[in-house]
PDB file of C-alpha atoms and ligand atoms in Angstrom:
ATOM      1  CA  UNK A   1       0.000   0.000   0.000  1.00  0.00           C
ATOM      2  CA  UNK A   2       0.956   3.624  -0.300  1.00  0.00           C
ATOM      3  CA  UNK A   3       0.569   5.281   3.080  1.00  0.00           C
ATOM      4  CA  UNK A   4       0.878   9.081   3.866  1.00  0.00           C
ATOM      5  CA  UNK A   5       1.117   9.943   7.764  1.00  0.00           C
ATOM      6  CA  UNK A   6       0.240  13.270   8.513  1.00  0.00           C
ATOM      7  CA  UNK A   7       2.372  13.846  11.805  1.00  0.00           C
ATOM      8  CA  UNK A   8       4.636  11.203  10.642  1.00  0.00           C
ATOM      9  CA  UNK A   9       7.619  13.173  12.215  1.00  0.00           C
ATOM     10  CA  UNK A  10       6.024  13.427  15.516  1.00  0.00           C
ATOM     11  CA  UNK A  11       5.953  11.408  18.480  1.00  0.00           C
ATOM     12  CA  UNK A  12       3.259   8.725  17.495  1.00  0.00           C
ATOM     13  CA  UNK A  13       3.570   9.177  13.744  1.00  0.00           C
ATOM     14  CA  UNK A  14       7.397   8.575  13.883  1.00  0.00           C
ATOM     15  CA  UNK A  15       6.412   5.336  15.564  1.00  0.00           C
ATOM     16  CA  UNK A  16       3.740   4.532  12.640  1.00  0.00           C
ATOM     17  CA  UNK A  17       5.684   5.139   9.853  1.00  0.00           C
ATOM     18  CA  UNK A  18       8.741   3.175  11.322  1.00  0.00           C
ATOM     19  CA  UNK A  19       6.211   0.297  11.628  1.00  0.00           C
ATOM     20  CA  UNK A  20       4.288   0.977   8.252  1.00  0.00           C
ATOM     21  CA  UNK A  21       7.673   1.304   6.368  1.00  0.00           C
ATOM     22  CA  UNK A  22       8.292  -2.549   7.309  1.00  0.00           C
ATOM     23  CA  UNK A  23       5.127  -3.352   4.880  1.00  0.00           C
ATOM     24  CA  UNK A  24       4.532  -0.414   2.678  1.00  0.00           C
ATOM     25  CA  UNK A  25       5.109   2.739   0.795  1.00  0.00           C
ATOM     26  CA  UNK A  26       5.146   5.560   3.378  1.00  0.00           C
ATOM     27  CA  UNK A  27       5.017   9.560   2.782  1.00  0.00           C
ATOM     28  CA  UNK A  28       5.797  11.318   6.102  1.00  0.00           C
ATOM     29  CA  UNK A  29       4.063  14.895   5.879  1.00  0.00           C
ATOM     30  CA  UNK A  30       4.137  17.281   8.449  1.00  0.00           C
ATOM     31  CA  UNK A  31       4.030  21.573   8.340  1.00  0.00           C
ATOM     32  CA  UNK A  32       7.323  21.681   8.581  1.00  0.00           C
ATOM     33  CA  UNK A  33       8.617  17.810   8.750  1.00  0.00           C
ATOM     34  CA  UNK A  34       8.519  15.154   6.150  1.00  0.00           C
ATOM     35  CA  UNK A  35       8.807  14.824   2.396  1.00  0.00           C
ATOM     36  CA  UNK A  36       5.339  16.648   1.578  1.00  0.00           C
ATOM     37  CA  UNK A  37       4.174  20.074   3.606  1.00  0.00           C
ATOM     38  CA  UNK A  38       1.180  20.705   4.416  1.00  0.00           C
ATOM     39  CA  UNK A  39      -0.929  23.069   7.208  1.00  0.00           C
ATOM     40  CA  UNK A  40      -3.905  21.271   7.677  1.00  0.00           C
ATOM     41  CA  UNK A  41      -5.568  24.061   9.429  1.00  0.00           C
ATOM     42  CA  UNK A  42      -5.381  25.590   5.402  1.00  0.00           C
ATOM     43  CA  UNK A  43      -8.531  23.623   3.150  1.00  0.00           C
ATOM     44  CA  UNK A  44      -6.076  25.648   0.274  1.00  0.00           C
ATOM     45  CA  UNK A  45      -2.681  24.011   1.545  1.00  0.00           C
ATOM     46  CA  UNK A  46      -4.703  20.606   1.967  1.00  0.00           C
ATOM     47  CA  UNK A  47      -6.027  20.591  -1.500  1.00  0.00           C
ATOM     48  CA  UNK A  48      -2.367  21.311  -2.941  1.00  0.00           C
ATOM     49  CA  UNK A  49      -0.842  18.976  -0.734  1.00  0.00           C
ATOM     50  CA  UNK A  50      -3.541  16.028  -2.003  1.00  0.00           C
ATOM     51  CA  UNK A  51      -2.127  16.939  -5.489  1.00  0.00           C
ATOM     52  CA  UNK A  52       1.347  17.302  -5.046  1.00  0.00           C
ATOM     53  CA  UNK A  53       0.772  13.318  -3.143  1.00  0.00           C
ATOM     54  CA  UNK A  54      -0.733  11.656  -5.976  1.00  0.00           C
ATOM     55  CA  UNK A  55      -2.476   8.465  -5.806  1.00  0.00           C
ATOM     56  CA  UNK A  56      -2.792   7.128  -2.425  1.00  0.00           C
ATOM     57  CA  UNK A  57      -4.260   3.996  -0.116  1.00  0.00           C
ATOM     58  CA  UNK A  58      -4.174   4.806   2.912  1.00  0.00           C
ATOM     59  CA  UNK A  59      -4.380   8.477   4.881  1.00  0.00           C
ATOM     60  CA  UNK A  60      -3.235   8.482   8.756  1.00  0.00           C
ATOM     61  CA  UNK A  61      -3.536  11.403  10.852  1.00  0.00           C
ATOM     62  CA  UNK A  62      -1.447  11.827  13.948  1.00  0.00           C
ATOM     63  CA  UNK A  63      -1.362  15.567  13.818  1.00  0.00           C
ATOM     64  CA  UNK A  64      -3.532  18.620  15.404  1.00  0.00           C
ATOM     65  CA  UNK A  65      -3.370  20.149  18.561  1.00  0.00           C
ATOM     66  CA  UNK A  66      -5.687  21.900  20.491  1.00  0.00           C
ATOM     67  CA  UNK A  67      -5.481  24.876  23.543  1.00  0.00           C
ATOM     68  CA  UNK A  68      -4.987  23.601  27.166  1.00  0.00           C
ATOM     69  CA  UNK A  69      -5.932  26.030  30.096  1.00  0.00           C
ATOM     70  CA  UNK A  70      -8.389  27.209  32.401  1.00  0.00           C
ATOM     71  CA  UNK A  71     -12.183  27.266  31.591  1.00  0.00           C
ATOM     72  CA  UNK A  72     -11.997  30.115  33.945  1.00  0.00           C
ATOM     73  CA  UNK A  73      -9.853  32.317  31.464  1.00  0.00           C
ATOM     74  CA  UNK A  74     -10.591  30.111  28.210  1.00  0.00           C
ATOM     75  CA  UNK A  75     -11.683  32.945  25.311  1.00  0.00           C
ATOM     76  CA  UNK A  76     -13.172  31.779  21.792  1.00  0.00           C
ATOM     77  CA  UNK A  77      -9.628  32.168  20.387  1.00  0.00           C
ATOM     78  CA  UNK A  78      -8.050  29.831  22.694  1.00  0.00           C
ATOM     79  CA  UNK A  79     -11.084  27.589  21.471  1.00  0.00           C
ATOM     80  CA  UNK A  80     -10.456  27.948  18.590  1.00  0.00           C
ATOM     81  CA  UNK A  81      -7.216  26.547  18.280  1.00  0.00           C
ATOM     82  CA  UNK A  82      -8.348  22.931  18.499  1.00  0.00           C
ATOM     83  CA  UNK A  83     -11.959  23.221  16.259  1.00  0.00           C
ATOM     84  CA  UNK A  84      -9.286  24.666  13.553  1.00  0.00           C
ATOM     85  CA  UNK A  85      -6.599  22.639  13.996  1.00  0.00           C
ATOM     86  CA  UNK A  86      -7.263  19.063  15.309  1.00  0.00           C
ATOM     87  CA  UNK A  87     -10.899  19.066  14.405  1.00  0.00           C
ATOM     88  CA  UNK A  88     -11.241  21.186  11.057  1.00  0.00           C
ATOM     89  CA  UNK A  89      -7.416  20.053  10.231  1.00  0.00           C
ATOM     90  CA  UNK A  90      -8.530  16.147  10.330  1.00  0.00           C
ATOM     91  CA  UNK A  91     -12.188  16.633   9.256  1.00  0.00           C
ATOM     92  CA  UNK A  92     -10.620  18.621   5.665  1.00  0.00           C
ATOM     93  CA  UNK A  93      -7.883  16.067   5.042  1.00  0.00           C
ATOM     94  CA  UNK A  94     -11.065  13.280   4.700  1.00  0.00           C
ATOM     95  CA  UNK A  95     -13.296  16.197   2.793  1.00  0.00           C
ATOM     96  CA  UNK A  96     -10.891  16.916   0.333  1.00  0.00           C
ATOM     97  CA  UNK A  97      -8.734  13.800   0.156  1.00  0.00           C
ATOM     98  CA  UNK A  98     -12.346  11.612  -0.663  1.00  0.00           C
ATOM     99  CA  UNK A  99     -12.097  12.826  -4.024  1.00  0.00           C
ATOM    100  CA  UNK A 100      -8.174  11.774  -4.243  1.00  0.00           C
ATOM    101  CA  UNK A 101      -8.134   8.553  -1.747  1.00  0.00           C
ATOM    102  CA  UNK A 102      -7.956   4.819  -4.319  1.00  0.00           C
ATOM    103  CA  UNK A 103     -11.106   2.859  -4.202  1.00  0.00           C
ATOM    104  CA  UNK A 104     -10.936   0.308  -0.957  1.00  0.00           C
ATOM    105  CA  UNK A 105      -8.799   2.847   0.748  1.00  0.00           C
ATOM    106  CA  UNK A 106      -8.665   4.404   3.816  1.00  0.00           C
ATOM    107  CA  UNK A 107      -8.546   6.952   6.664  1.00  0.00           C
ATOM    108  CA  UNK A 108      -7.438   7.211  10.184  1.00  0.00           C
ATOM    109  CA  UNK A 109      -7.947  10.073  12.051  1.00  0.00           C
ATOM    110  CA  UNK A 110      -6.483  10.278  15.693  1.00  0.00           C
ATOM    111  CA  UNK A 111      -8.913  11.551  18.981  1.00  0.00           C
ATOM    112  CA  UNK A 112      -7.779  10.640  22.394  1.00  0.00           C
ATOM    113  CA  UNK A 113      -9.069   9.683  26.029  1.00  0.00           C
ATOM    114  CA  UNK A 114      -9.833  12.952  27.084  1.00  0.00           C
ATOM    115  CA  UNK A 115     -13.318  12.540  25.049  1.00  0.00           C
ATOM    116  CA  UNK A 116     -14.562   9.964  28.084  1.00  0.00           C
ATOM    117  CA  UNK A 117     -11.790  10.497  30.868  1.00  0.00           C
ATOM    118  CA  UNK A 118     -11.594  14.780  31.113  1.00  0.00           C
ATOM    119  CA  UNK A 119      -8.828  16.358  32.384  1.00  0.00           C
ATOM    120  CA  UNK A 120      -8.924  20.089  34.262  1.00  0.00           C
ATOM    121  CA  UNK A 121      -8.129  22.056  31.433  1.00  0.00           C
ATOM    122  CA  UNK A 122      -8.860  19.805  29.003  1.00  0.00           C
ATOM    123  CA  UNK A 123     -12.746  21.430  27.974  1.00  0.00           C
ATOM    124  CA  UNK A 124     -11.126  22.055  24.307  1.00  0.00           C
ATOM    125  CA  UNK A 125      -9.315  18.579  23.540  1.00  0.00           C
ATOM    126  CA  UNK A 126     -12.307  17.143  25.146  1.00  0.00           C
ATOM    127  CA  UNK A 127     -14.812  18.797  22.826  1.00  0.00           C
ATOM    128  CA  UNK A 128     -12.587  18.124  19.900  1.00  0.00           C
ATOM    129  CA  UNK A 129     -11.729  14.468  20.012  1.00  0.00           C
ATOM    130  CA  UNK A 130     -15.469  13.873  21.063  1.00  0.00           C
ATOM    131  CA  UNK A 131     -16.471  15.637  17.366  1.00  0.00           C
ATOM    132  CA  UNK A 132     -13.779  13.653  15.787  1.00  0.00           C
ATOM    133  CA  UNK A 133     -15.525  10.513  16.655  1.00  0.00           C
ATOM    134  CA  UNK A 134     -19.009  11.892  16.032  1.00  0.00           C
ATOM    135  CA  UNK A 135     -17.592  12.729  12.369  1.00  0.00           C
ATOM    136  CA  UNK A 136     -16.078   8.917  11.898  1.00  0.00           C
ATOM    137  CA  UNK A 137     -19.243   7.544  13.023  1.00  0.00           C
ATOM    138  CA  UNK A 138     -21.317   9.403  10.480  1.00  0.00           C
ATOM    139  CA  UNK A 139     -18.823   9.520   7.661  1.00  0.00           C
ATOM    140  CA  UNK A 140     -17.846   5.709   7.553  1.00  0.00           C
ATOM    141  CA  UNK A 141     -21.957   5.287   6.426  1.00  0.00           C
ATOM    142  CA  UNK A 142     -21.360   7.733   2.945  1.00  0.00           C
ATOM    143  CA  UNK A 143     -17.568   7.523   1.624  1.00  0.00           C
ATOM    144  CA  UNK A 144     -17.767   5.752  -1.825  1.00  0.00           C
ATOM    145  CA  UNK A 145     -15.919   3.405  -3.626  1.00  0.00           C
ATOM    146  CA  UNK A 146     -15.454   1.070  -0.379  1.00  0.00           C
ATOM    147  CA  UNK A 147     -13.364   3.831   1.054  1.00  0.00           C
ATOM    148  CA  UNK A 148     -13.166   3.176   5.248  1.00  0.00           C
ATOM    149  CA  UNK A 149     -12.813   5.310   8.011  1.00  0.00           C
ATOM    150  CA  UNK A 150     -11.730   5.074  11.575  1.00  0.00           C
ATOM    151  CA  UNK A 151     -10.197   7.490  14.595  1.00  0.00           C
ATOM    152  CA  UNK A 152      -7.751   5.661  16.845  1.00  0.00           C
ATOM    153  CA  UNK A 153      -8.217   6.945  20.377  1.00  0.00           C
ATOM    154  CA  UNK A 154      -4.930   6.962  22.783  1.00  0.00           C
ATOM    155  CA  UNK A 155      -4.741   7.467  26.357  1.00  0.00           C
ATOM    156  CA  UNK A 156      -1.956   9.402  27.303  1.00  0.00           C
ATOM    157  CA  UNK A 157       1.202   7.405  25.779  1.00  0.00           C
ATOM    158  CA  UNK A 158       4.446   6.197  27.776  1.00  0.00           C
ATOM    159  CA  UNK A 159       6.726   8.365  24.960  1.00  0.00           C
ATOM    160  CA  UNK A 160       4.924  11.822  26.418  1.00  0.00           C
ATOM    161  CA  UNK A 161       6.120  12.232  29.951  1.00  0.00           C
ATOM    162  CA  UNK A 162       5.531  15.703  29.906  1.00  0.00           C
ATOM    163  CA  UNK A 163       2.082  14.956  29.568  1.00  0.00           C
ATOM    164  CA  UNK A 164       1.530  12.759  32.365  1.00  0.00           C
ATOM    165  CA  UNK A 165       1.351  16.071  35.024  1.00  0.00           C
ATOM    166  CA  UNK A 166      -1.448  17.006  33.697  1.00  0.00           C
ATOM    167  CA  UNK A 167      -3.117  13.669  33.732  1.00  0.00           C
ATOM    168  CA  UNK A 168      -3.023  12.604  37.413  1.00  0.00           C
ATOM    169  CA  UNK A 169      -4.046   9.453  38.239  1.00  0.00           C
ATOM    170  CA  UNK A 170      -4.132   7.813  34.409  1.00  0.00           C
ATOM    171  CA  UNK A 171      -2.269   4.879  33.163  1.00  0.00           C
ATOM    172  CA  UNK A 172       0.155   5.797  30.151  1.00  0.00           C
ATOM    173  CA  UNK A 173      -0.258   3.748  27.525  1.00  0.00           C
ATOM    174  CA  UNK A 174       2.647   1.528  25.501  1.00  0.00           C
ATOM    175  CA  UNK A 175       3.157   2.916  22.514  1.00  0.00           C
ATOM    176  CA  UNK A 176       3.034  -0.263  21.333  1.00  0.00           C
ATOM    177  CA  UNK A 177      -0.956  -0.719  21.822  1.00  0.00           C
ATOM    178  CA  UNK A 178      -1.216   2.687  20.288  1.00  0.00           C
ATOM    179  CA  UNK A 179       0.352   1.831  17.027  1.00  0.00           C
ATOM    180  CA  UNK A 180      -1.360  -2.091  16.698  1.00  0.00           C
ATOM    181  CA  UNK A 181      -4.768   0.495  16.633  1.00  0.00           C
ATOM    182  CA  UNK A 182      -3.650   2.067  13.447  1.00  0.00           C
ATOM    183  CA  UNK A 183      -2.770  -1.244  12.075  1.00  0.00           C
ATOM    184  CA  UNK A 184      -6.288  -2.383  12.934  1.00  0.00           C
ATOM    185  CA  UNK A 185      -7.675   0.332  10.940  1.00  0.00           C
ATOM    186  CA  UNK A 186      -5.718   0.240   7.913  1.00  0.00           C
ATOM    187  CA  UNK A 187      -4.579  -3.105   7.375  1.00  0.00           C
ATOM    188  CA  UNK A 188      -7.796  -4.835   8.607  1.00  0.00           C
ATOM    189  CA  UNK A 189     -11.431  -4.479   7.727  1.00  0.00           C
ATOM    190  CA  UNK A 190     -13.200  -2.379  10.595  1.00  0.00           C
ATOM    191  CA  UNK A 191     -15.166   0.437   9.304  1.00  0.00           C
ATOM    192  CA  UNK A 192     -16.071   3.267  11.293  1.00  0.00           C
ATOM    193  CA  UNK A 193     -14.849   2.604  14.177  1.00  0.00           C
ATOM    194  CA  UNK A 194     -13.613   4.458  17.814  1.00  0.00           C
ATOM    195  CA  UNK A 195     -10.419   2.595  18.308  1.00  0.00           C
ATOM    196  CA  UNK A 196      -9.365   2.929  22.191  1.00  0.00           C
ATOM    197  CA  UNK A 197      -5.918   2.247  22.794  1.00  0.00           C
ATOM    198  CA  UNK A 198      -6.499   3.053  26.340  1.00  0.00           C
TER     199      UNK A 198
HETATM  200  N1  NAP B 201       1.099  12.032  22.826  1.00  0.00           N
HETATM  201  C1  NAP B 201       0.054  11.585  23.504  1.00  0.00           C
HETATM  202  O1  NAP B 201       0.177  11.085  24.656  1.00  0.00           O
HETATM  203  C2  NAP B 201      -1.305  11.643  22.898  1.00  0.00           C
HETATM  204  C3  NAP B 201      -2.392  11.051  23.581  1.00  0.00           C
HETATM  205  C4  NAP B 201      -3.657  11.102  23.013  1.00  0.00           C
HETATM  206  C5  NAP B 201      -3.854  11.744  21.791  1.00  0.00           C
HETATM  207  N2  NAP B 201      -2.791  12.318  21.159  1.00  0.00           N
HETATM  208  C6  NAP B 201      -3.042  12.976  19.876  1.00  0.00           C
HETATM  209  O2  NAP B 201      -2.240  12.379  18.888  1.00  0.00           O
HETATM  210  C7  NAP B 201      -1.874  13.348  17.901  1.00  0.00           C
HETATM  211  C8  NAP B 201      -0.346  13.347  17.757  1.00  0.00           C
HETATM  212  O3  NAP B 201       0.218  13.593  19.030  1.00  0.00           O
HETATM  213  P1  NAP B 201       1.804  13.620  19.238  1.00  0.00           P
HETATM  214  O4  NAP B 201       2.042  13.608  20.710  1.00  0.00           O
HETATM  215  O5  NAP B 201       2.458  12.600  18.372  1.00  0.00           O
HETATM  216  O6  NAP B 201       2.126  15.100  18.686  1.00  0.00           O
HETATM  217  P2  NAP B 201       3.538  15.780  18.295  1.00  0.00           P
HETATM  218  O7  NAP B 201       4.685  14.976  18.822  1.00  0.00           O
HETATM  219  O8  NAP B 201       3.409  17.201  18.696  1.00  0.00           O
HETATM  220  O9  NAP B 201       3.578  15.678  16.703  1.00  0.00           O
HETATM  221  C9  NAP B 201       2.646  16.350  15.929  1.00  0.00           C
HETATM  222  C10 NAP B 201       2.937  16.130  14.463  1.00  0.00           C
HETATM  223  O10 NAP B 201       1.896  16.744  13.724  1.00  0.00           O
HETATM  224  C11 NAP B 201       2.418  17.691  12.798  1.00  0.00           C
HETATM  225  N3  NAP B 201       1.527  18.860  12.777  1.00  0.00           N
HETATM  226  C12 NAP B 201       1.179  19.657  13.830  1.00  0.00           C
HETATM  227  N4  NAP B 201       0.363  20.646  13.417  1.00  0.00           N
HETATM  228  C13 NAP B 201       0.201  20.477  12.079  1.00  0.00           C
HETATM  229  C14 NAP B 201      -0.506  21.182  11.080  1.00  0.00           C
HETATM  230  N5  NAP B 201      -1.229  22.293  11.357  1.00  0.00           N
HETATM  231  N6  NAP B 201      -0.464  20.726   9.815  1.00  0.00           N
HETATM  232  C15 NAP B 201       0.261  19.628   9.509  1.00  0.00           C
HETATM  233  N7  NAP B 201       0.956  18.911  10.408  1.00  0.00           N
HETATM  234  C16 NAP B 201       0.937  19.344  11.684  1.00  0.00           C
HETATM  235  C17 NAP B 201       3.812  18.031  13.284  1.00  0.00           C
HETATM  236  O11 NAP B 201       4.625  18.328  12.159  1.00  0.00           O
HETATM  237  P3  NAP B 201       5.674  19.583  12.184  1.00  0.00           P
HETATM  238  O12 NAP B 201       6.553  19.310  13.370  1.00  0.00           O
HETATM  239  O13 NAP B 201       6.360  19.501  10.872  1.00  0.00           O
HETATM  240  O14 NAP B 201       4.816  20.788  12.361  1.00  0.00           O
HETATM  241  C18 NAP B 201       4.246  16.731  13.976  1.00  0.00           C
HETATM  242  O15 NAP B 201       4.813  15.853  13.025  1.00  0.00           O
HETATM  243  C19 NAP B 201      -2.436  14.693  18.397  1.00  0.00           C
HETATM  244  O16 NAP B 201      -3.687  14.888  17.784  1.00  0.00           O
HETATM  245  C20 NAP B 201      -2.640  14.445  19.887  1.00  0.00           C
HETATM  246  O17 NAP B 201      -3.665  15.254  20.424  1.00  0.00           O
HETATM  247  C21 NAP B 201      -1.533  12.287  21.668  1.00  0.00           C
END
């Protein structure tokens, strides 16, 4: 297959396209990282991107962030930050990239824990990942052309220690389990699936 892994430079996409690479084709893009640039919180530097790729299989997603702070102080910038970047960013590569994906392809989008397990200061990641899996839910029924979708949904992973103050209390995950969810979604058959690797 021919793979591209959007955040293939960063913590969990290094660790997807080292494992992907064993099997397949992979194109590591990233804003600034990887072979091919793109800003997915641009629909115009998505749509270039798609073309400069060319023909494709599979689509992962392992980029996007989101703002972390305070409700108290939280403005609709800071809100912002996520519904453009991890939620628009991820929903645009699937709206655009439908009409570029191969027939019996796929995408993988990436959520997280904080969806069902909130943090304190967590209100925007929380509201994003939980609209990335309403999206995968309802787009897996209409792509064409057998085309599948899933989101793969970590807990906080053992390779982000500086995460792990801000999530008392939770189990990091191996990055191990994190990576066999991607492989679940594109080298198996689920369709529209939440993927917990959690
Ligand atoms: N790490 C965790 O414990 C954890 C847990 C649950 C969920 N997640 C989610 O998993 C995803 C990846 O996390 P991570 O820890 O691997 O992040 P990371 O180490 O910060 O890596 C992010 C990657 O995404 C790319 N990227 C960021 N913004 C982009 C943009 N606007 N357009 C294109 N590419 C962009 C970066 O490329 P450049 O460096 O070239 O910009 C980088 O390769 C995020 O959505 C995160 O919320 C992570």
């Amino acid at each position: 297959m021919r793979i591209i892994i959007v955040g293939g430079s960063g913590t969990i996409g290094k660790k997807l396209s080292e494992e992907f690479s064993k099997r397949h084709e992979v194109i590591i893009a990233g804003r600034n990282s990887g072979s091919l640039h793109v800003d997915i919180t641009s629909p115009e530097s998505i749509e270039k991107f798609y073309q400069q790729a060319g023909p494709f299989d599979a689509l992962v997603s392992a980029a996007g962030g989101g703002h972390v702070g305070p409700l108290k102080t939280m403005t609709d910038t800071d809100f912002r930050k996520g519904v453009d970047s991890k939620l628009m960013g991820q929903i645009n590569l699937v709206l655009i990239g439908q009409r570029y994906i191969n027939p019996k392809g796929s995408f993988t989008l990436t959520s997280g824990i904080l969806s069902e397990d909130p943090i304190a200061a967590g209100a925007n990641l929380s509201s994003v990942n939980s609209a990335v899996n309403g999206f995968v839910l309802s787009a897996a029924m209409e792509l064409e052309n057998s085309v599948r979708i899933n989101v793969v949904s970590p807990g906080v992973v053992e390779d982000s220690p500086q995460l792990f103050p801000f999530f008392p209390g939770h189990t990091p995950v191996s990055m191990k389990q994190v990576v066999r969810g991607y492989i679940k979604s594109v080298e198996g058959a689920v369709n529209g699936q939440i993927i917990k690797a959690h």
